[in-house]
mmCIF file of C-alpha atoms in Angstrom:
data_model
loop_
_atom_site.group_PDB
_atom_site.id
_atom_site.type_symbol
_atom_site.label_atom_id
_atom_site.label_comp_id
_atom_site.label_asym_id
_atom_site.label_seq_id
_atom_site.Cartn_x
_atom_site.Cartn_y
_atom_site.Cartn_z
ATOM 1 C CA MET S 873 76.447 -70.731 27.700
ATOM 2 C CA ALA S 874 78.311 -72.638 30.328
ATOM 3 C CA THR S 875 76.031 -75.157 31.932
ATOM 4 C CA GLU S 876 77.275 -77.620 34.544
ATOM 5 C CA HIS S 877 74.344 -79.963 34.572
ATOM 6 C CA PHE S 878 72.049 -80.266 31.506
ATOM 7 C CA PRO S 879 69.862 -83.357 32.014
ATOM 8 C CA ILE S 880 68.428 -84.789 28.747
ATOM 9 C CA GLU S 881 64.806 -85.577 29.495
ATOM 10 C CA ALA S 882 62.167 -87.168 27.265
ATOM 11 C CA GLY S 883 59.509 -84.660 28.290
ATOM 12 C CA HIS S 884 61.764 -81.737 27.499
ATOM 13 C CA ILE S 885 62.503 -83.219 24.078
ATOM 14 C CA MET S 886 58.749 -83.612 23.516
ATOM 15 C CA LEU S 887 58.041 -80.025 24.406
ATOM 16 C CA PHE S 888 60.846 -78.787 22.223
ATOM 17 C CA ALA S 889 59.758 -80.880 19.229
ATOM 18 C CA ARG S 890 56.162 -79.585 19.601
ATOM 19 C CA SER S 891 57.465 -76.080 19.642
ATOM 20 C CA VAL S 892 59.294 -76.410 16.369
ATOM 21 C CA GLY S 893 56.239 -78.136 14.862
ATOM 22 C CA ASP S 894 57.964 -81.524 14.334
ATOM 23 C CA ALA S 895 55.668 -84.531 14.674
ATOM 24 C CA ASN S 896 58.443 -87.181 14.103
ATOM 25 C CA PRO S 897 57.603 -90.031 16.513
ATOM 26 C CA ILE S 898 61.306 -90.421 17.427
ATOM 27 C CA TYR S 899 60.960 -87.315 19.574
ATOM 28 C CA TYR S 900 57.807 -88.474 21.405
ATOM 29 C CA ASN S 901 57.664 -92.271 21.832
ATOM 30 C CA ALA S 902 60.288 -94.628 23.118
ATOM 31 C CA GLU S 903 58.597 -97.632 21.467
ATOM 32 C CA ALA S 904 58.448 -95.972 18.056
ATOM 33 C CA ALA S 905 61.984 -94.713 18.481
ATOM 34 C CA ALA S 906 63.255 -98.254 19.180
ATOM 35 C CA ASP S 907 62.372 -99.193 15.569
ATOM 36 C CA THR S 908 64.429 -96.321 14.086
ATOM 37 C CA GLU S 909 68.091 -96.360 13.071
ATOM 38 C CA PRO S 910 69.247 -94.576 16.323
ATOM 39 C CA GLY S 911 67.162 -97.068 18.299
ATOM 40 C CA HIS S 912 66.093 -94.561 20.997
ATOM 41 C CA ILE S 913 64.558 -91.127 21.462
ATOM 42 C CA ILE S 914 66.902 -88.467 20.167
ATOM 43 C CA PRO S 915 66.635 -84.754 20.437
ATOM 44 C CA PRO S 916 65.921 -82.523 17.353
ATOM 45 C CA PRO S 917 69.040 -80.980 15.782
ATOM 46 C CA THR S 918 68.880 -77.577 17.656
ATOM 47 C CA PHE S 919 67.807 -78.987 20.983
ATOM 48 C CA VAL S 920 70.945 -78.247 22.914
ATOM 49 C CA GLN S 921 70.035 -74.556 22.675
ATOM 50 C CA SER S 922 67.570 -75.324 25.440
ATOM 51 C CA SER S 923 70.494 -75.957 27.790
ATOM 52 C CA ALA S 924 69.669 -72.274 28.632
ATOM 53 C CA GLN S 925 67.002 -73.755 30.945
ATOM 54 C CA PHE S 926 69.694 -75.131 33.061
ATOM 55 C CA THR S 927 72.208 -72.296 32.827
ATOM 56 C CA GLU S 928 72.624 -70.572 36.159
ATOM 57 C CA GLY S 929 72.006 -66.819 35.840
ATOM 58 C CA TYR S 930 70.865 -66.991 32.182
ATOM 59 C CA ASN S 931 69.784 -63.401 31.550
ATOM 60 C CA LEU S 932 66.773 -64.123 29.351
ATOM 61 C CA ARG S 933 64.897 -66.073 32.128
ATOM 62 C CA PRO S 934 63.057 -64.213 34.881
ATOM 63 C CA VAL S 935 64.642 -64.721 38.326
ATOM 64 C CA ILE S 936 62.090 -65.480 41.068
ATOM 65 C CA GLY S 937 61.582 -62.450 43.347
ATOM 66 C CA GLU S 938 63.476 -59.993 41.024
ATOM 67 C CA PRO S 939 61.988 -57.446 38.605
ATOM 68 C CA TRP S 940 61.770 -58.536 34.967
ATOM 69 C CA PHE S 941 62.191 -56.238 31.991
ATOM 70 C CA GLY S 942 58.965 -57.500 30.238
ATOM 71 C CA SER S 943 55.612 -55.835 30.741
ATOM 72 C CA GLY S 944 53.449 -56.061 33.776
ATOM 73 C CA LYS S 945 51.389 -53.050 34.817
ATOM 74 C CA GLU S 946 53.934 -50.899 32.908
ATOM 75 C CA PRO S 947 55.508 -51.767 29.581
ATOM 76 C CA THR S 948 58.840 -52.583 31.261
ATOM 77 C CA GLY S 949 59.976 -53.351 34.746
ATOM 78 C CA ILE S 950 63.629 -52.558 34.324
ATOM 79 C CA GLN S 951 65.834 -51.316 31.509
ATOM 80 C CA ARG S 952 68.381 -53.637 30.013
ATOM 81 C CA GLU S 953 71.178 -52.691 27.619
ATOM 82 C CA SER S 954 70.919 -55.924 25.776
ATOM 83 C CA SER S 955 67.315 -55.739 24.810
ATOM 84 C CA GLY S 956 65.074 -52.698 24.171
ATOM 85 C CA GLY S 957 65.408 -49.296 25.597
ATOM 86 C CA GLY S 958 67.379 -46.857 23.446
ATOM 87 C CA GLY S 959 66.335 -48.729 20.269
ATOM 88 C CA GLY S 960 69.512 -50.903 19.937
ATOM 89 C CA THR S 961 68.960 -54.601 20.270
ATOM 90 C CA GLY S 962 70.971 -57.828 20.593
ATOM 91 C CA PHE S 963 70.274 -60.355 18.012
ATOM 92 C CA HIS S 964 71.404 -63.819 17.111
ATOM 93 C CA ALA S 965 73.268 -63.606 13.792
ATOM 94 C CA GLU S 966 74.495 -67.098 13.162
ATOM 95 C CA GLN S 967 74.278 -70.524 14.758
ATOM 96 C CA HIS S 968 76.288 -73.616 13.767
ATOM 97 C CA TYR S 969 76.325 -77.154 15.142
ATOM 98 C CA GLU S 970 78.596 -80.132 14.695
ATOM 99 C CA TYR S 971 77.197 -83.459 15.898
ATOM 100 C CA HIS S 972 79.868 -85.831 17.130
ATOM 101 C CA ALA S 973 77.965 -88.580 19.065
ATOM 102 C CA PRO S 974 74.333 -89.476 19.829
ATOM 103 C CA ILE S 975 72.355 -88.026 22.661
ATOM 104 C CA GLN S 976 69.426 -89.704 24.382
ATOM 105 C CA PRO S 977 67.184 -89.281 27.482
ATOM 106 C CA GLY S 978 69.102 -90.115 30.626
ATOM 107 C CA ASP S 979 72.289 -88.463 29.482
ATOM 108 C CA VAL S 980 73.593 -85.531 31.438
ATOM 109 C CA LEU S 981 75.509 -83.011 29.431
ATOM 110 C CA LYS S 982 77.957 -80.409 30.562
ATOM 111 C CA ALA S 983 78.525 -77.351 28.386
ATOM 112 C CA VAL S 984 81.931 -75.655 28.277
ATOM 113 C CA ASP S 985 82.206 -72.167 26.784
ATOM 114 C CA LYS S 986 85.211 -71.068 24.734
ATOM 115 C CA PRO S 987 85.721 -67.424 23.769
ATOM 116 C CA GLY S 988 85.468 -66.572 20.057
ATOM 117 C CA ASN S 989 86.274 -63.588 17.831
ATOM 118 C CA SER S 990 84.711 -60.118 17.969
ATOM 119 C CA TRP S 991 84.350 -57.703 15.055
ATOM 120 C CA GLU S 992 82.399 -54.701 13.873
ATOM 121 C CA ARG S 993 80.969 -53.414 10.654
ATOM 122 C CA GLU S 994 78.508 -50.827 9.438
ATOM 123 C CA GLY S 995 75.147 -52.305 8.644
ATOM 124 C CA ARG S 996 72.512 -51.060 6.201
ATOM 125 C CA ARG S 997 69.537 -51.550 8.578
ATOM 126 C CA GLY S 998 70.717 -51.246 12.130
ATOM 127 C CA GLY S 999 73.656 -48.796 12.282
ATOM 128 C CA THR S 1000 76.992 -50.066 13.629
ATOM 129 C CA LEU S 1001 76.956 -53.787 14.117
ATOM 130 C CA LYS S 1002 79.078 -55.407 16.807
ATOM 131 C CA PHE S 1003 79.555 -59.141 16.327
ATOM 132 C CA ASN S 1004 80.583 -61.538 19.114
ATOM 133 C CA GLU S 1005 81.259 -65.249 18.548
ATOM 134 C CA SER S 1006 81.174 -67.983 21.234
ATOM 135 C CA VAL S 1007 81.865 -71.643 21.054
ATOM 136 C CA THR S 1008 80.176 -74.139 23.326
ATOM 137 C CA GLU S 1009 81.219 -77.757 23.676
ATOM 138 C CA TYR S 1010 78.735 -80.206 25.045
ATOM 139 C CA TYR S 1011 80.118 -83.258 26.804
ATOM 140 C CA ASN S 1012 78.134 -86.252 28.063
ATOM 141 C CA GLN S 1013 78.439 -88.033 31.435
ATOM 142 C CA ASP S 1014 81.273 -90.188 30.004
ATOM 143 C CA GLY S 1015 83.284 -87.162 28.919
ATOM 144 C CA VAL S 1016 82.431 -87.737 25.237
ATOM 145 C CA LEU S 1017 82.125 -84.564 23.103
ATOM 146 C CA VAL S 1018 78.588 -84.911 21.647
ATOM 147 C CA VAL S 1019 77.972 -81.462 20.076
ATOM 148 C CA THR S 1020 79.948 -78.339 19.316
ATOM 149 C CA ALA S 1021 77.853 -75.207 18.951
ATOM 150 C CA ARG S 1022 79.201 -71.941 17.548
ATOM 151 C CA SER S 1023 77.070 -68.865 17.980
ATOM 152 C CA VAL S 1024 77.437 -65.385 16.574
ATOM 153 C CA GLY S 1025 75.587 -62.586 18.280
ATOM 154 C CA VAL S 1026 75.179 -59.020 16.918
ATOM 155 C CA GLN S 1027 74.422 -55.851 18.789
ATOM 156 C CA THR S 1028 72.772 -53.093 16.698
ATOM 157 C CA SER S 1029 73.083 -49.471 17.561
ATOM 158 C CA ARG S 1030 69.433 -48.712 16.600
ATOM 159 C CA VAL S 1031 66.160 -50.515 15.825
ATOM 160 C CA VAL S 1032 66.491 -52.670 12.757
ATOM 161 C CA GLU S 1033 64.278 -51.264 10.020
ATOM 162 C CA MET N 903 64.539 -93.876 5.096
ATOM 163 C CA ALA N 904 68.140 -92.769 4.847
ATOM 164 C CA LEU N 905 69.679 -91.376 1.697
ATOM 165 C CA SER N 906 72.253 -93.374 -0.234
ATOM 166 C CA LYS N 907 74.847 -92.490 -2.820
ATOM 167 C CA SER N 908 72.713 -94.362 -5.404
ATOM 168 C CA ASN N 909 69.513 -92.336 -4.901
ATOM 169 C CA ILE N 910 70.669 -88.800 -4.851
ATOM 170 C CA ASN N 911 72.427 -86.530 -7.317
ATOM 171 C CA VAL N 912 74.102 -83.015 -7.097
ATOM 172 C CA GLY N 913 71.377 -80.502 -7.712
ATOM 173 C CA ASP N 914 68.544 -82.566 -6.147
ATOM 174 C CA GLN N 915 66.202 -80.520 -3.950
ATOM 175 C CA HIS N 916 63.931 -81.266 -1.032
ATOM 176 C CA SER N 917 61.376 -78.646 0.005
ATOM 177 C CA GLU N 918 58.887 -78.471 2.800
ATOM 178 C CA GLN N 919 56.494 -75.896 4.158
ATOM 179 C CA ILE N 920 57.722 -75.742 7.750
ATOM 180 C CA VAL N 921 55.061 -73.387 9.065
ATOM 181 C CA ASP N 922 51.790 -71.942 7.762
ATOM 182 C CA ASN N 923 50.640 -68.689 9.331
ATOM 183 C CA LEU N 924 53.074 -68.683 12.265
ATOM 184 C CA THR N 925 51.171 -68.022 15.564
ATOM 185 C CA ARG N 926 52.238 -66.073 18.522
ATOM 186 C CA THR N 927 51.304 -69.131 20.579
ATOM 187 C CA GLN N 928 53.948 -71.216 18.670
ATOM 188 C CA ILE N 929 56.553 -68.516 19.434
ATOM 189 C CA ILE N 930 55.546 -68.745 23.101
ATOM 190 C CA GLN N 931 55.800 -72.574 22.983
ATOM 191 C CA TYR N 932 59.334 -72.170 21.620
ATOM 192 C CA ALA N 933 60.170 -69.671 24.345
ATOM 193 C CA GLY N 934 58.909 -72.066 27.033
ATOM 194 C CA ALA N 935 60.760 -75.077 25.616
ATOM 195 C CA SER N 936 64.043 -73.378 24.790
ATOM 196 C CA GLY N 937 64.238 -71.190 27.808
ATOM 197 C CA ASP N 938 64.706 -67.984 25.847
ATOM 198 C CA TYR N 939 62.103 -65.728 27.440
ATOM 199 C CA ASN N 940 63.237 -62.490 25.780
ATOM 200 C CA PRO N 941 60.084 -60.348 25.716
ATOM 201 C CA LEU N 942 60.851 -59.309 22.151
ATOM 202 C CA HIS N 943 59.414 -62.653 21.157
ATOM 203 C CA THR N 944 56.395 -62.894 23.416
ATOM 204 C CA ASP N 945 55.455 -59.596 25.032
ATOM 205 C CA GLU N 946 53.555 -57.333 22.520
ATOM 206 C CA ILE N 947 53.422 -54.323 24.868
ATOM 207 C CA PHE N 948 57.164 -54.364 25.597
ATOM 208 C CA THR N 949 58.083 -54.972 21.944
ATOM 209 C CA THR N 950 55.945 -52.256 20.473
ATOM 210 C CA GLU N 951 56.155 -49.559 23.275
ATOM 211 C CA ILE N 952 59.704 -50.055 24.555
ATOM 212 C CA ALA N 953 61.710 -51.809 21.857
ATOM 213 C CA GLY N 954 59.946 -50.027 18.995
ATOM 214 C CA TYR N 955 59.099 -52.953 16.688
ATOM 215 C CA PRO N 956 55.691 -53.359 14.950
ATOM 216 C CA THR N 957 55.015 -56.634 16.814
ATOM 217 C CA VAL N 958 56.758 -59.548 18.457
ATOM 218 C CA PHE N 959 58.889 -61.731 16.168
ATOM 219 C CA ALA N 960 60.139 -65.307 16.164
ATOM 220 C CA HIS N 961 63.415 -66.379 17.787
ATOM 221 C CA GLY N 962 65.910 -66.993 15.040
ATOM 222 C CA MET N 963 66.401 -70.384 16.711
ATOM 223 C CA LEU N 964 62.705 -71.196 16.127
ATOM 224 C CA THR N 965 63.192 -70.763 12.407
ATOM 225 C CA MET N 966 66.436 -72.786 12.629
ATOM 226 C CA GLY N 967 64.551 -75.484 14.514
ATOM 227 C CA MET N 968 61.663 -75.570 12.058
ATOM 228 C CA THR N 969 64.109 -75.699 9.183
ATOM 229 C CA GLY N 970 65.883 -78.628 10.926
ATOM 230 C CA LYS N 971 62.606 -80.578 10.636
ATOM 231 C CA MET N 972 62.890 -80.367 6.855
ATOM 232 C CA LEU N 973 66.500 -81.552 7.002
ATOM 233 C CA THR N 974 65.883 -84.545 9.289
ATOM 234 C CA ASN N 975 62.846 -85.532 7.175
ATOM 235 C CA PHE N 976 65.197 -85.521 4.167
ATOM 236 C CA VAL N 977 68.399 -87.101 5.525
ATOM 237 C CA GLY N 978 66.913 -89.368 8.238
ATOM 238 C CA ASP N 979 67.033 -89.517 12.026
ATOM 239 C CA GLY N 980 70.459 -89.076 13.602
ATOM 240 C CA ARG N 981 72.229 -88.568 10.257
ATOM 241 C CA LEU N 982 73.208 -84.916 10.463
ATOM 242 C CA THR N 983 76.933 -84.222 11.148
ATOM 243 C CA LYS N 984 76.761 -80.437 10.719
ATOM 244 C CA TYR N 985 74.075 -77.840 10.492
ATOM 245 C CA GLY N 986 74.585 -74.092 10.502
ATOM 246 C CA VAL N 987 72.684 -70.978 9.501
ATOM 247 C CA ARG N 988 72.813 -67.282 9.189
ATOM 248 C CA PHE N 989 69.675 -65.382 10.346
ATOM 249 C CA VAL N 990 69.072 -63.181 7.314
ATOM 250 C CA ALA N 991 65.710 -61.503 8.115
ATOM 251 C CA GLN N 992 63.111 -61.437 10.839
ATOM 252 C CA VAL N 993 60.195 -63.852 10.958
ATOM 253 C CA TRP N 994 56.900 -62.376 12.014
ATOM 254 C CA PRO N 995 53.603 -63.804 13.322
ATOM 255 C CA GLY N 996 51.483 -64.719 10.218
ATOM 256 C CA ASP N 997 54.483 -65.712 8.086
ATOM 257 C CA SER N 998 54.478 -68.938 6.194
ATOM 258 C CA LEU N 999 57.885 -70.461 5.619
ATOM 259 C CA THR N 1000 59.220 -72.918 3.090
ATOM 260 C CA ALA N 1001 62.614 -74.625 3.697
ATOM 261 C CA THR N 1002 64.697 -76.124 0.959
ATOM 262 C CA ALA N 1003 67.795 -78.287 0.894
ATOM 263 C CA THR N 1004 69.929 -78.577 -2.211
ATOM 264 C CA VAL N 1005 72.490 -81.253 -2.806
ATOM 265 C CA GLU N 1006 75.802 -79.527 -3.338
ATOM 266 C CA ALA N 1007 78.233 -82.426 -3.094
ATOM 267 C CA ILE N 1008 78.356 -86.162 -2.450
ATOM 268 C CA ARG N 1009 81.732 -87.256 -1.079
ATOM 269 C CA GLU N 1010 83.698 -89.655 1.092
ATOM 270 C CA GLU N 1011 85.568 -88.728 4.263
ATOM 271 C CA ASP N 1012 87.458 -91.281 6.278
ATOM 272 C CA GLY N 1013 85.494 -94.026 4.589
ATOM 273 C CA VAL N 1014 82.139 -92.381 5.395
ATOM 274 C CA SER N 1015 79.762 -91.282 2.652
ATOM 275 C CA LEU N 1016 78.504 -87.719 3.184
ATOM 276 C CA VAL N 1017 76.185 -85.289 1.443
ATOM 277 C CA ASP N 1018 76.698 -81.553 1.678
ATOM 278 C CA LEU N 1019 73.538 -79.468 1.465
ATOM 279 C CA ALA N 1020 72.799 -75.818 0.945
ATOM 280 C CA VAL N 1021 69.864 -74.757 3.115
ATOM 281 C CA SER N 1022 67.551 -71.862 2.516
ATOM 282 C CA THR N 1023 64.248 -70.837 4.173
ATOM 283 C CA VAL N 1024 62.011 -68.255 2.502
ATOM 284 C CA ASN N 1025 58.799 -66.498 3.572
ATOM 285 C CA GLN N 1026 55.514 -66.188 1.688
ATOM 286 C CA ASP N 1027 57.001 -63.248 -0.293
ATOM 287 C CA GLY N 1028 59.999 -65.266 -1.375
ATOM 288 C CA ALA N 1029 62.394 -63.367 0.912
ATOM 289 C CA GLU N 1030 65.105 -65.436 2.451
ATOM 290 C CA VAL N 1031 64.986 -65.554 6.256
ATOM 291 C CA VAL N 1032 67.579 -68.225 6.913
ATOM 292 C CA LYS N 1033 70.531 -69.327 4.803
ATOM 293 C CA GLY N 1034 72.876 -72.072 5.730
ATOM 294 C CA SER N 1035 74.377 -75.478 5.129
ATOM 295 C CA ALA N 1036 74.302 -78.970 6.401
ATOM 296 C CA THR N 1037 76.226 -82.211 6.103
ATOM 297 C CA ALA N 1038 74.722 -85.646 6.670
ATOM 298 C CA ARG N 1039 75.919 -89.251 6.632
ATOM 299 C CA ILE N 1040 74.438 -91.281 3.725
ATOM 300 C CA ASP N 1041 74.598 -94.953 2.936
ATOM 301 C CA GLY N 1042 77.477 -95.895 0.601
#
């Protein structure tokens, strides 16, 4: 996901750590974090995924004033190819991170997308599976590469049993 | 407490229960924090009536994130150099997950001591939901 401006914020790290059930004080408390080896609040290992919050046009976030495909009065507002309708569904198949340099609140990251491979195979549970790989490099405000993320998505042709 | 070459051996394991009886509320917390608002994870009506699943299910990244807690508890804060997983099976509300890291290798690279770990997370039935690997810096 290309993201021009991903501000690393202590409150966001706290919310993310809560959501994965991680009570480690290094994610919550700057004073406690000062006594750790990193010496400051750091994000949990999978935190950069939440750059989606700052990705313009991210398709899994409702857009103000536009219909959303989740339920309201009816089960769905609009049909989407990528999720639901027709039974086929997009899934996350793999996720890989390489950590190159520390991240801390106050940093502002920029994510740069690089195209990856695509391939297909027959699956046992979801019909034909179409795989797509993408590589995202996260750079900090000094231009230092801090994290490389490689994601593999899979599109199934029917509901996974 | 960071790991060091002197206090770990190939074959050593570290296991933690990373969630007990996963709630829909925790899945919603993850959606809100991560920004992935796909209704498949949070919207029971959409997921059952439109997408055709028995109920909502967890983001793969929630399971990866919870598994990461086991890893950082084991290797220490800021010590991971690599962490990757395959999402093997879906995780449903009510699932209880246990994550395990197994020491596969202890090695040196450019003068840095590293440990390679196999990572596996299973549900209450022993079925694997996440399978992966990680590498972390350890003390020499």
